[in-house]
């Protein structure tokens, strides 16, 4: 069942996605503009960055100061060396430019700016609410962990708390820490393809409550190397919109493999049915799409259907905030044999 907020969150329930994504005419016009390299490099990329930085700094998030402090910290190179797995083979889609960084997540600047960018994103979810950046982040993450908790209670092993949680695409570890705090009996593995992000995650986690229960691992969500049926929860927070459809399916298949029977898959990301997302002003949706190369695929794939195809049951979607949906499912016992 959908959350009580779903009716107010998604007033255009019958409309499946925004017109600016997929095969619609408007989408093709936007894509043509983005494909103009001069326009993209000189106008769109700097404007996309400026929009996020301005949202952060006018709400008390010292974006440039935070990034500068990390850049000046001599311990990060050692953390990078400790976490990097040189055997990791990066998928082609991951090495493309995105988020206005030429190297995507494979650079220090992306890692240094990830935390303030995430706070900026959370603030933009609640534009009319006079709340702090910390409150916005907390509200965003708590809605996600609450949906996860409700699913675990309804469909999980009621007698046992999750013991092992994998946060795929953990970035600098913000989602990981919120999930870890919500499930204090669990060991949490933060998995990411970027050793830069993981170095910052480990740095930020030092001396934080519960840090001893969290491990940061450089690896691929599509090929974790973890044992079959060894994990209670697989989480993907704001990851799937960054992936082509084939990678999304591979991530779900790997989640099905490593989850125990009855284990929970949970993802949160932009909600294609959200009235806010569908009615973004042209300047904003063009800027957003210009830094997200897989938007057309993300907004048109059937996430629930794909999860069922990968062997999940009890699949449902919650509209967890005005912009985002959380999709959950449980790994079925019978279907798994067919994978």
mmCIF file of C-alpha atoms in Angstrom:
data_model
loop_
_atom_site.group_PDB
_atom_site.id
_atom_site.type_symbol
_atom_site.label_atom_id
_atom_site.label_comp_id
_atom_site.label_asym_id
_atom_site.label_seq_id
_atom_site.Cartn_x
_atom_site.Cartn_y
_atom_site.Cartn_z
ATOM 1 C CA UNK A 1 0.000 0.000 0.000
ATOM 2 C CA UNK A 2 1.187 3.471 -0.778
ATOM 3 C CA UNK A 3 2.097 5.869 1.990
ATOM 4 C CA UNK A 4 -0.514 8.288 3.273
ATOM 5 C CA UNK A 5 1.263 11.158 1.544
ATOM 6 C CA UNK A 6 1.038 9.548 -1.887
ATOM 7 C CA UNK A 7 -2.180 11.242 -2.994
ATOM 8 C CA UNK A 8 -0.855 14.718 -2.259
ATOM 9 C CA UNK A 9 2.620 13.930 -3.559
ATOM 10 C CA UNK A 10 1.545 12.601 -6.931
ATOM 11 C CA UNK A 11 -1.500 14.410 -8.233
ATOM 12 C CA UNK A 12 -0.769 13.364 -11.828
ATOM 13 C CA UNK A 13 -0.873 9.651 -11.073
ATOM 14 C CA UNK A 14 -2.154 8.795 -14.563
ATOM 15 C CA UNK A 15 0.860 10.436 -16.207
ATOM 16 C CA UNK A 16 3.742 7.977 -16.070
ATOM 17 C CA UNK A 17 6.737 10.257 -16.667
ATOM 18 C CA UNK A 18 7.787 13.810 -17.537
ATOM 19 C CA UNK A 19 7.527 14.931 -21.182
ATOM 20 C CA UNK A 20 11.189 15.931 -21.147
ATOM 21 C CA UNK A 21 12.375 12.302 -20.865
ATOM 22 C CA UNK A 22 11.997 9.337 -23.187
ATOM 23 C CA UNK A 23 10.912 9.547 -26.843
ATOM 24 C CA UNK A 24 8.639 12.598 -26.571
ATOM 25 C CA UNK A 25 9.209 15.575 -28.857
ATOM 26 C CA UNK A 26 10.178 17.849 -25.963
ATOM 27 C CA UNK A 27 12.719 15.272 -24.821
ATOM 28 C CA UNK A 28 14.329 15.200 -28.262
ATOM 29 C CA UNK A 29 14.522 18.999 -28.378
ATOM 30 C CA UNK A 30 16.266 19.028 -24.992
ATOM 31 C CA UNK A 31 18.634 16.230 -26.064
ATOM 32 C CA UNK A 32 19.541 18.148 -29.216
ATOM 33 C CA UNK A 33 20.401 21.228 -27.162
ATOM 34 C CA UNK A 34 22.492 19.165 -24.737
ATOM 35 C CA UNK A 35 24.362 17.514 -27.620
ATOM 36 C CA UNK A 36 25.648 20.935 -28.703
ATOM 37 C CA UNK A 37 29.081 20.713 -27.070
ATOM 38 C CA UNK A 38 29.683 24.467 -26.993
ATOM 39 C CA UNK A 39 26.300 25.124 -25.403
ATOM 40 C CA UNK A 40 26.841 22.305 -22.913
ATOM 41 C CA UNK A 41 30.383 23.247 -21.865
ATOM 42 C CA UNK A 42 29.964 27.039 -21.821
ATOM 43 C CA UNK A 43 26.391 27.395 -20.587
ATOM 44 C CA UNK A 44 24.703 24.268 -19.230
ATOM 45 C CA UNK A 45 27.482 22.683 -17.185
ATOM 46 C CA UNK A 46 28.481 25.887 -15.349
ATOM 47 C CA UNK A 47 24.810 26.798 -14.797
ATOM 48 C CA UNK A 48 24.011 23.372 -13.361
ATOM 49 C CA UNK A 49 26.910 23.705 -10.918
ATOM 50 C CA UNK A 50 25.995 27.264 -9.988
ATOM 51 C CA UNK A 51 22.375 26.296 -9.300
ATOM 52 C CA UNK A 52 23.392 23.621 -6.801
ATOM 53 C CA UNK A 53 26.128 25.703 -5.175
ATOM 54 C CA UNK A 54 23.791 28.691 -4.741
ATOM 55 C CA UNK A 55 21.064 26.534 -3.168
ATOM 56 C CA UNK A 56 23.609 25.132 -0.713
ATOM 57 C CA UNK A 57 25.354 28.347 0.243
ATOM 58 C CA UNK A 58 22.241 30.469 0.692
ATOM 59 C CA UNK A 59 21.008 27.809 3.143
ATOM 60 C CA UNK A 60 24.147 27.713 5.241
ATOM 61 C CA UNK A 61 25.992 24.841 3.534
ATOM 62 C CA UNK A 62 29.496 26.183 2.917
ATOM 63 C CA UNK A 63 29.993 24.229 -0.323
ATOM 64 C CA UNK A 64 33.315 25.749 -1.357
ATOM 65 C CA UNK A 65 34.724 25.748 2.186
ATOM 66 C CA UNK A 66 33.813 22.076 2.691
ATOM 67 C CA UNK A 67 35.453 21.095 -0.599
ATOM 68 C CA UNK A 68 38.547 23.204 0.138
ATOM 69 C CA UNK A 69 38.983 21.652 3.594
ATOM 70 C CA UNK A 70 38.896 18.149 2.123
ATOM 71 C CA UNK A 71 41.296 19.119 -0.630
ATOM 72 C CA UNK A 72 43.753 20.388 1.992
ATOM 73 C CA UNK A 73 43.544 17.227 4.120
ATOM 74 C CA UNK A 74 46.731 15.155 3.675
ATOM 75 C CA UNK A 75 45.160 11.938 5.022
ATOM 76 C CA UNK A 76 42.897 11.371 2.022
ATOM 77 C CA UNK A 77 45.611 10.051 -0.291
ATOM 78 C CA UNK A 78 46.416 7.333 2.251
ATOM 79 C CA UNK A 79 42.729 6.462 2.605
ATOM 80 C CA UNK A 80 42.484 6.237 -1.196
ATOM 81 C CA UNK A 81 45.443 3.851 -1.321
ATOM 82 C CA UNK A 82 43.950 1.730 1.468
ATOM 83 C CA UNK A 83 40.518 1.359 -0.155
ATOM 84 C CA UNK A 84 41.400 1.150 -3.869
ATOM 85 C CA UNK A 85 41.076 -2.291 -5.458
ATOM 86 C CA UNK A 86 43.232 -2.147 -8.568
ATOM 87 C CA UNK A 87 41.539 -5.275 -9.940
ATOM 88 C CA UNK A 88 38.208 -3.466 -10.387
ATOM 89 C CA UNK A 89 37.212 -3.231 -14.040
ATOM 90 C CA UNK A 90 35.108 -0.129 -14.588
ATOM 91 C CA UNK A 91 32.020 -0.422 -16.817
ATOM 92 C CA UNK A 92 32.010 1.932 -19.791
ATOM 93 C CA UNK A 93 28.944 3.851 -18.587
ATOM 94 C CA UNK A 94 30.702 4.749 -15.329
ATOM 95 C CA UNK A 95 33.596 6.489 -17.078
ATOM 96 C CA UNK A 96 31.385 8.938 -18.966
ATOM 97 C CA UNK A 97 31.051 12.569 -17.854
ATOM 98 C CA UNK A 98 28.137 13.169 -15.511
ATOM 99 C CA UNK A 99 27.121 15.522 -12.703
ATOM 100 C CA UNK A 100 29.037 18.251 -14.554
ATOM 101 C CA UNK A 101 32.379 16.476 -13.958
ATOM 102 C CA UNK A 102 34.375 15.426 -17.026
ATOM 103 C CA UNK A 103 35.570 12.292 -15.176
ATOM 104 C CA UNK A 104 32.184 11.590 -13.541
ATOM 105 C CA UNK A 105 32.765 10.215 -10.042
ATOM 106 C CA UNK A 106 36.353 9.236 -10.825
ATOM 107 C CA UNK A 107 37.955 12.426 -9.531
ATOM 108 C CA UNK A 108 38.689 14.195 -6.270
ATOM 109 C CA UNK A 109 36.490 17.218 -7.032
ATOM 110 C CA UNK A 110 33.368 15.055 -7.339
ATOM 111 C CA UNK A 111 34.204 13.413 -3.999
ATOM 112 C CA UNK A 112 34.991 16.705 -2.266
ATOM 113 C CA UNK A 113 31.719 18.237 -3.459
ATOM 114 C CA UNK A 114 29.466 15.205 -3.011
ATOM 115 C CA UNK A 115 28.371 16.033 0.528
ATOM 116 C CA UNK A 116 27.359 19.663 -0.100
ATOM 117 C CA UNK A 117 25.730 18.599 -3.405
ATOM 118 C CA UNK A 118 23.663 16.022 -1.518
ATOM 119 C CA UNK A 119 22.590 18.642 1.022
ATOM 120 C CA UNK A 120 21.658 20.986 -1.814
ATOM 121 C CA UNK A 121 19.564 18.240 -3.409
ATOM 122 C CA UNK A 122 17.719 17.634 -0.132
ATOM 123 C CA UNK A 123 16.990 21.350 0.304
ATOM 124 C CA UNK A 124 15.489 21.476 -3.185
ATOM 125 C CA UNK A 125 12.970 18.778 -2.179
ATOM 126 C CA UNK A 126 11.388 21.122 0.379
ATOM 127 C CA UNK A 127 11.693 24.586 -1.202
ATOM 128 C CA UNK A 128 8.850 26.229 0.730
ATOM 129 C CA UNK A 129 9.705 24.785 4.136
ATOM 130 C CA UNK A 130 11.919 26.998 6.245
ATOM 131 C CA UNK A 131 14.179 24.220 7.474
ATOM 132 C CA UNK A 132 17.917 23.814 7.866
ATOM 133 C CA UNK A 133 20.047 21.744 5.515
ATOM 134 C CA UNK A 134 20.446 19.114 8.246
ATOM 135 C CA UNK A 135 16.682 18.939 8.773
ATOM 136 C CA UNK A 136 16.067 18.589 5.021
ATOM 137 C CA UNK A 137 18.645 15.799 4.776
ATOM 138 C CA UNK A 138 17.203 14.052 7.821
ATOM 139 C CA UNK A 139 13.665 14.236 6.474
ATOM 140 C CA UNK A 140 14.767 12.873 3.093
ATOM 141 C CA UNK A 141 16.722 9.962 4.585
ATOM 142 C CA UNK A 142 14.287 9.133 7.373
ATOM 143 C CA UNK A 143 11.457 8.739 4.850
ATOM 144 C CA UNK A 144 13.629 6.152 3.078
ATOM 145 C CA UNK A 145 14.700 4.224 6.165
ATOM 146 C CA UNK A 146 11.102 4.284 7.472
ATOM 147 C CA UNK A 147 9.859 2.694 4.238
ATOM 148 C CA UNK A 148 12.609 0.079 4.546
ATOM 149 C CA UNK A 149 11.740 -0.614 8.180
ATOM 150 C CA UNK A 150 8.024 -1.024 7.331
ATOM 151 C CA UNK A 151 8.845 -3.503 4.547
ATOM 152 C CA UNK A 152 11.187 -5.530 6.763
ATOM 153 C CA UNK A 153 8.450 -5.732 9.429
ATOM 154 C CA UNK A 154 5.756 -6.703 6.912
ATOM 155 C CA UNK A 155 7.700 -9.138 4.735
ATOM 156 C CA UNK A 156 11.012 -9.990 6.418
ATOM 157 C CA UNK A 157 12.000 -12.436 9.112
ATOM 158 C CA UNK A 158 10.110 -10.858 11.970
ATOM 159 C CA UNK A 159 12.128 -12.683 14.601
ATOM 160 C CA UNK A 160 15.474 -11.279 13.458
ATOM 161 C CA UNK A 161 16.827 -7.847 12.700
ATOM 162 C CA UNK A 162 18.877 -7.546 9.480
ATOM 163 C CA UNK A 163 22.472 -8.525 10.208
ATOM 164 C CA UNK A 164 24.195 -7.582 6.937
ATOM 165 C CA UNK A 165 23.194 -4.589 4.782
ATOM 166 C CA UNK A 166 24.924 -3.626 1.534
ATOM 167 C CA UNK A 167 24.569 -0.011 0.391
ATOM 168 C CA UNK A 168 25.399 -0.169 -3.329
ATOM 169 C CA UNK A 169 26.706 3.084 -4.789
ATOM 170 C CA UNK A 170 27.245 4.487 -1.315
ATOM 171 C CA UNK A 171 29.246 7.496 -2.517
ATOM 172 C CA UNK A 172 30.628 9.431 0.447
ATOM 173 C CA UNK A 173 28.499 7.377 2.837
ATOM 174 C CA UNK A 174 25.603 9.684 3.729
ATOM 175 C CA UNK A 175 22.910 7.119 2.914
ATOM 176 C CA UNK A 176 25.014 4.411 4.570
ATOM 177 C CA UNK A 177 25.171 6.205 7.906
ATOM 178 C CA UNK A 178 21.415 6.884 7.994
ATOM 179 C CA UNK A 179 20.636 3.229 7.198
ATOM 180 C CA UNK A 180 23.232 2.032 9.706
ATOM 181 C CA UNK A 181 21.735 4.245 12.433
ATOM 182 C CA UNK A 182 18.238 2.931 11.644
ATOM 183 C CA UNK A 183 19.427 -0.705 11.914
ATOM 184 C CA UNK A 184 21.976 -0.657 14.746
ATOM 185 C CA UNK A 185 22.252 -4.454 14.932
ATOM 186 C CA UNK A 186 23.531 -4.689 11.351
ATOM 187 C CA UNK A 187 26.963 -4.669 9.803
ATOM 188 C CA UNK A 188 26.829 -2.252 6.862
ATOM 189 C CA UNK A 189 29.010 -2.581 3.770
ATOM 190 C CA UNK A 190 29.257 0.602 1.722
ATOM 191 C CA UNK A 191 30.120 -0.462 -1.844
ATOM 192 C CA UNK A 192 31.107 1.996 -4.561
ATOM 193 C CA UNK A 193 33.005 2.096 -7.850
ATOM 194 C CA UNK A 194 34.793 5.331 -6.960
ATOM 195 C CA UNK A 195 37.804 5.016 -4.642
ATOM 196 C CA UNK A 196 37.724 8.822 -4.382
ATOM 197 C CA UNK A 197 34.225 8.736 -2.905
ATOM 198 C CA UNK A 198 35.153 5.871 -0.582
ATOM 199 C CA UNK A 199 38.221 7.700 0.705
ATOM 200 C CA UNK A 200 35.985 10.616 1.706
ATOM 201 C CA UNK A 201 33.399 8.199 3.178
ATOM 202 C CA UNK A 202 36.042 6.586 5.398
ATOM 203 C CA UNK A 203 37.401 9.999 6.385
ATOM 204 C CA UNK A 204 33.934 11.327 7.271
ATOM 205 C CA UNK A 205 33.085 8.179 9.234
ATOM 206 C CA UNK A 206 36.101 8.331 11.505
ATOM 207 C CA UNK A 207 35.005 8.530 15.149
ATOM 208 C CA UNK A 208 31.319 8.683 14.165
ATOM 209 C CA UNK A 209 28.931 6.630 16.337
ATOM 210 C CA UNK A 210 28.632 3.118 14.902
ATOM 211 C CA UNK A 211 31.672 3.491 12.624
ATOM 212 C CA UNK A 212 32.931 0.092 13.802
ATOM 213 C CA UNK A 213 29.887 -1.517 12.129
ATOM 214 C CA UNK A 214 30.583 0.082 8.735
ATOM 215 C CA UNK A 215 33.062 -1.080 6.095
ATOM 216 C CA UNK A 216 33.902 0.728 2.853
ATOM 217 C CA UNK A 217 34.544 -1.516 -0.153
ATOM 218 C CA UNK A 218 35.716 -0.629 -3.663
ATOM 219 C CA UNK A 219 33.714 -2.770 -6.053
ATOM 220 C CA UNK A 220 30.925 -3.183 -8.583
ATOM 221 C CA UNK A 221 27.289 -3.497 -7.623
ATOM 222 C CA UNK A 222 26.793 -5.740 -10.666
ATOM 223 C CA UNK A 223 29.543 -8.118 -9.516
ATOM 224 C CA UNK A 224 30.064 -7.809 -5.769
ATOM 225 C CA UNK A 225 32.023 -11.006 -5.221
ATOM 226 C CA UNK A 226 29.833 -11.707 -2.177
ATOM 227 C CA UNK A 227 28.484 -15.171 -1.412
ATOM 228 C CA UNK A 228 25.058 -16.346 -2.577
ATOM 229 C CA UNK A 229 22.327 -15.705 -0.015
ATOM 230 C CA UNK A 230 24.624 -13.907 2.419
ATOM 231 C CA UNK A 231 22.931 -10.503 2.813
ATOM 232 C CA UNK A 232 19.707 -9.295 4.481
ATOM 233 C CA UNK A 233 19.221 -5.938 2.730
ATOM 234 C CA UNK A 234 20.543 -4.430 -0.505
ATOM 235 C CA UNK A 235 20.047 -0.667 -0.749
ATOM 236 C CA UNK A 236 20.529 1.629 -3.763
ATOM 237 C CA UNK A 237 19.939 5.280 -2.916
ATOM 238 C CA UNK A 238 19.918 7.691 -5.889
ATOM 239 C CA UNK A 239 21.893 5.275 -8.067
ATOM 240 C CA UNK A 240 19.619 3.900 -10.779
ATOM 241 C CA UNK A 241 19.116 7.232 -12.585
ATOM 242 C CA UNK A 242 22.876 7.168 -13.227
ATOM 243 C CA UNK A 243 22.737 3.758 -14.934
ATOM 244 C CA UNK A 244 21.772 2.503 -18.389
ATOM 245 C CA UNK A 245 18.954 -0.034 -18.382
ATOM 246 C CA UNK A 246 21.252 -3.065 -18.799
ATOM 247 C CA UNK A 247 23.240 -2.015 -15.719
ATOM 248 C CA UNK A 248 20.051 -1.541 -13.673
ATOM 249 C CA UNK A 249 18.970 -5.080 -14.540
ATOM 250 C CA UNK A 250 22.449 -6.424 -13.694
ATOM 251 C CA UNK A 251 22.344 -4.630 -10.316
ATOM 252 C CA UNK A 252 18.966 -6.202 -9.528
ATOM 253 C CA UNK A 253 20.128 -9.675 -10.598
ATOM 254 C CA UNK A 254 23.194 -9.414 -8.388
ATOM 255 C CA UNK A 255 21.046 -8.204 -5.489
ATOM 256 C CA UNK A 256 18.789 -11.243 -5.963
ATOM 257 C CA UNK A 257 21.845 -13.515 -5.919
ATOM 258 C CA UNK A 258 23.422 -12.182 -2.730
ATOM 259 C CA UNK A 259 20.199 -11.682 -0.748
ATOM 260 C CA UNK A 260 18.927 -14.387 1.559
ATOM 261 C CA UNK A 261 15.449 -15.765 0.779
ATOM 262 C CA UNK A 262 13.051 -13.119 2.090
ATOM 263 C CA UNK A 263 15.802 -10.477 2.104
ATOM 264 C CA UNK A 264 14.889 -6.933 1.100
ATOM 265 C CA UNK A 265 15.822 -4.905 -1.968
ATOM 266 C CA UNK A 266 15.231 -1.166 -1.598
ATOM 267 C CA UNK A 267 15.966 1.719 -3.942
ATOM 268 C CA UNK A 268 15.071 5.402 -3.864
ATOM 269 C CA UNK A 269 15.373 7.861 -6.718
ATOM 270 C CA UNK A 270 13.474 10.499 -8.680
ATOM 271 C CA UNK A 271 9.791 9.661 -9.086
ATOM 272 C CA UNK A 272 8.726 9.813 -12.760
ATOM 273 C CA UNK A 273 5.104 10.282 -11.608
ATOM 274 C CA UNK A 274 5.917 13.175 -9.272
ATOM 275 C CA UNK A 275 4.032 16.350 -10.147
ATOM 276 C CA UNK A 276 7.092 18.339 -9.068
ATOM 277 C CA UNK A 277 9.405 16.423 -11.419
ATOM 278 C CA UNK A 278 6.912 16.531 -14.294
ATOM 279 C CA UNK A 279 6.367 20.283 -13.939
ATOM 280 C CA UNK A 280 9.967 21.447 -13.520
ATOM 281 C CA UNK A 281 10.628 24.692 -15.447
ATOM 282 C CA UNK A 282 12.405 24.153 -18.799
ATOM 283 C CA UNK A 283 15.656 25.714 -17.584
ATOM 284 C CA UNK A 284 15.806 23.347 -14.612
ATOM 285 C CA UNK A 285 14.910 20.128 -16.410
ATOM 286 C CA UNK A 286 17.348 20.959 -19.197
ATOM 287 C CA UNK A 287 20.135 21.569 -16.674
ATOM 288 C CA UNK A 288 19.266 18.420 -14.743
ATOM 289 C CA UNK A 289 19.162 16.274 -17.860
ATOM 290 C CA UNK A 290 22.415 17.768 -19.173
ATOM 291 C CA UNK A 291 24.324 16.262 -16.227
ATOM 292 C CA UNK A 292 22.492 12.890 -16.201
ATOM 293 C CA UNK A 293 23.217 11.012 -19.455
ATOM 294 C CA UNK A 294 20.850 8.103 -18.712
ATOM 295 C CA UNK A 295 17.720 10.114 -17.880
ATOM 296 C CA UNK A 296 15.735 8.844 -20.873
ATOM 297 C CA UNK A 297 16.253 5.229 -19.840
ATOM 298 C CA UNK A 298 15.642 5.854 -16.155
ATOM 299 C CA UNK A 299 12.332 7.641 -16.627
ATOM 300 C CA UNK A 300 10.938 5.002 -18.987
ATOM 301 C CA UNK A 301 11.962 1.671 -17.412
ATOM 302 C CA UNK A 302 9.460 -0.284 -15.324
ATOM 303 C CA UNK A 303 11.387 -0.706 -12.087
ATOM 304 C CA UNK A 304 8.696 -2.795 -10.381
ATOM 305 C CA UNK A 305 8.351 -5.070 -13.416
ATOM 306 C CA UNK A 306 12.106 -5.513 -13.685
ATOM 307 C CA UNK A 307 12.332 -6.471 -10.008
ATOM 308 C CA UNK A 308 9.635 -9.115 -10.481
ATOM 309 C CA UNK A 309 11.480 -10.466 -13.530
ATOM 310 C CA UNK A 310 14.595 -10.759 -11.356
ATOM 311 C CA UNK A 311 12.775 -12.927 -8.814
ATOM 312 C CA UNK A 312 11.426 -10.424 -6.290
ATOM 313 C CA UNK A 313 7.997 -10.573 -4.678
ATOM 314 C CA UNK A 314 5.972 -8.205 -2.462
ATOM 315 C CA UNK A 315 7.142 -5.450 -4.822
ATOM 316 C CA UNK A 316 5.661 -2.016 -4.141
ATOM 317 C CA UNK A 317 6.386 1.681 -4.508
ATOM 318 C CA UNK A 318 6.099 4.364 -1.844
ATOM 319 C CA UNK A 319 6.013 8.079 -2.675
ATOM 320 C CA UNK A 320 8.394 8.993 0.120
ATOM 321 C CA UNK A 321 8.702 12.725 -0.590
ATOM 322 C CA UNK A 322 7.450 15.208 -3.200
ATOM 323 C CA UNK A 323 10.209 14.314 -5.704
ATOM 324 C CA UNK A 324 11.257 10.758 -4.892
ATOM 325 C CA UNK A 325 9.894 7.228 -4.792
ATOM 326 C CA UNK A 326 11.140 4.247 -2.849
ATOM 327 C CA UNK A 327 10.675 0.831 -4.491
ATOM 328 C CA UNK A 328 10.957 -2.290 -2.348
ATOM 329 C CA UNK A 329 10.756 -6.040 -2.825
ATOM 330 C CA UNK A 330 11.627 -9.313 -1.143
ATOM 331 C CA UNK A 331 13.784 -11.992 -2.696
ATOM 332 C CA UNK A 332 11.574 -14.987 -3.374
ATOM 333 C CA UNK A 333 12.777 -18.491 -2.579
ATOM 334 C CA UNK A 334 11.331 -20.286 -5.610
ATOM 335 C CA UNK A 335 12.164 -17.712 -8.251
ATOM 336 C CA UNK A 336 15.790 -17.622 -7.176
ATOM 337 C CA UNK A 337 16.388 -21.182 -8.390
ATOM 338 C CA UNK A 338 15.555 -20.025 -11.920
ATOM 339 C CA UNK A 339 18.226 -17.334 -11.919
#
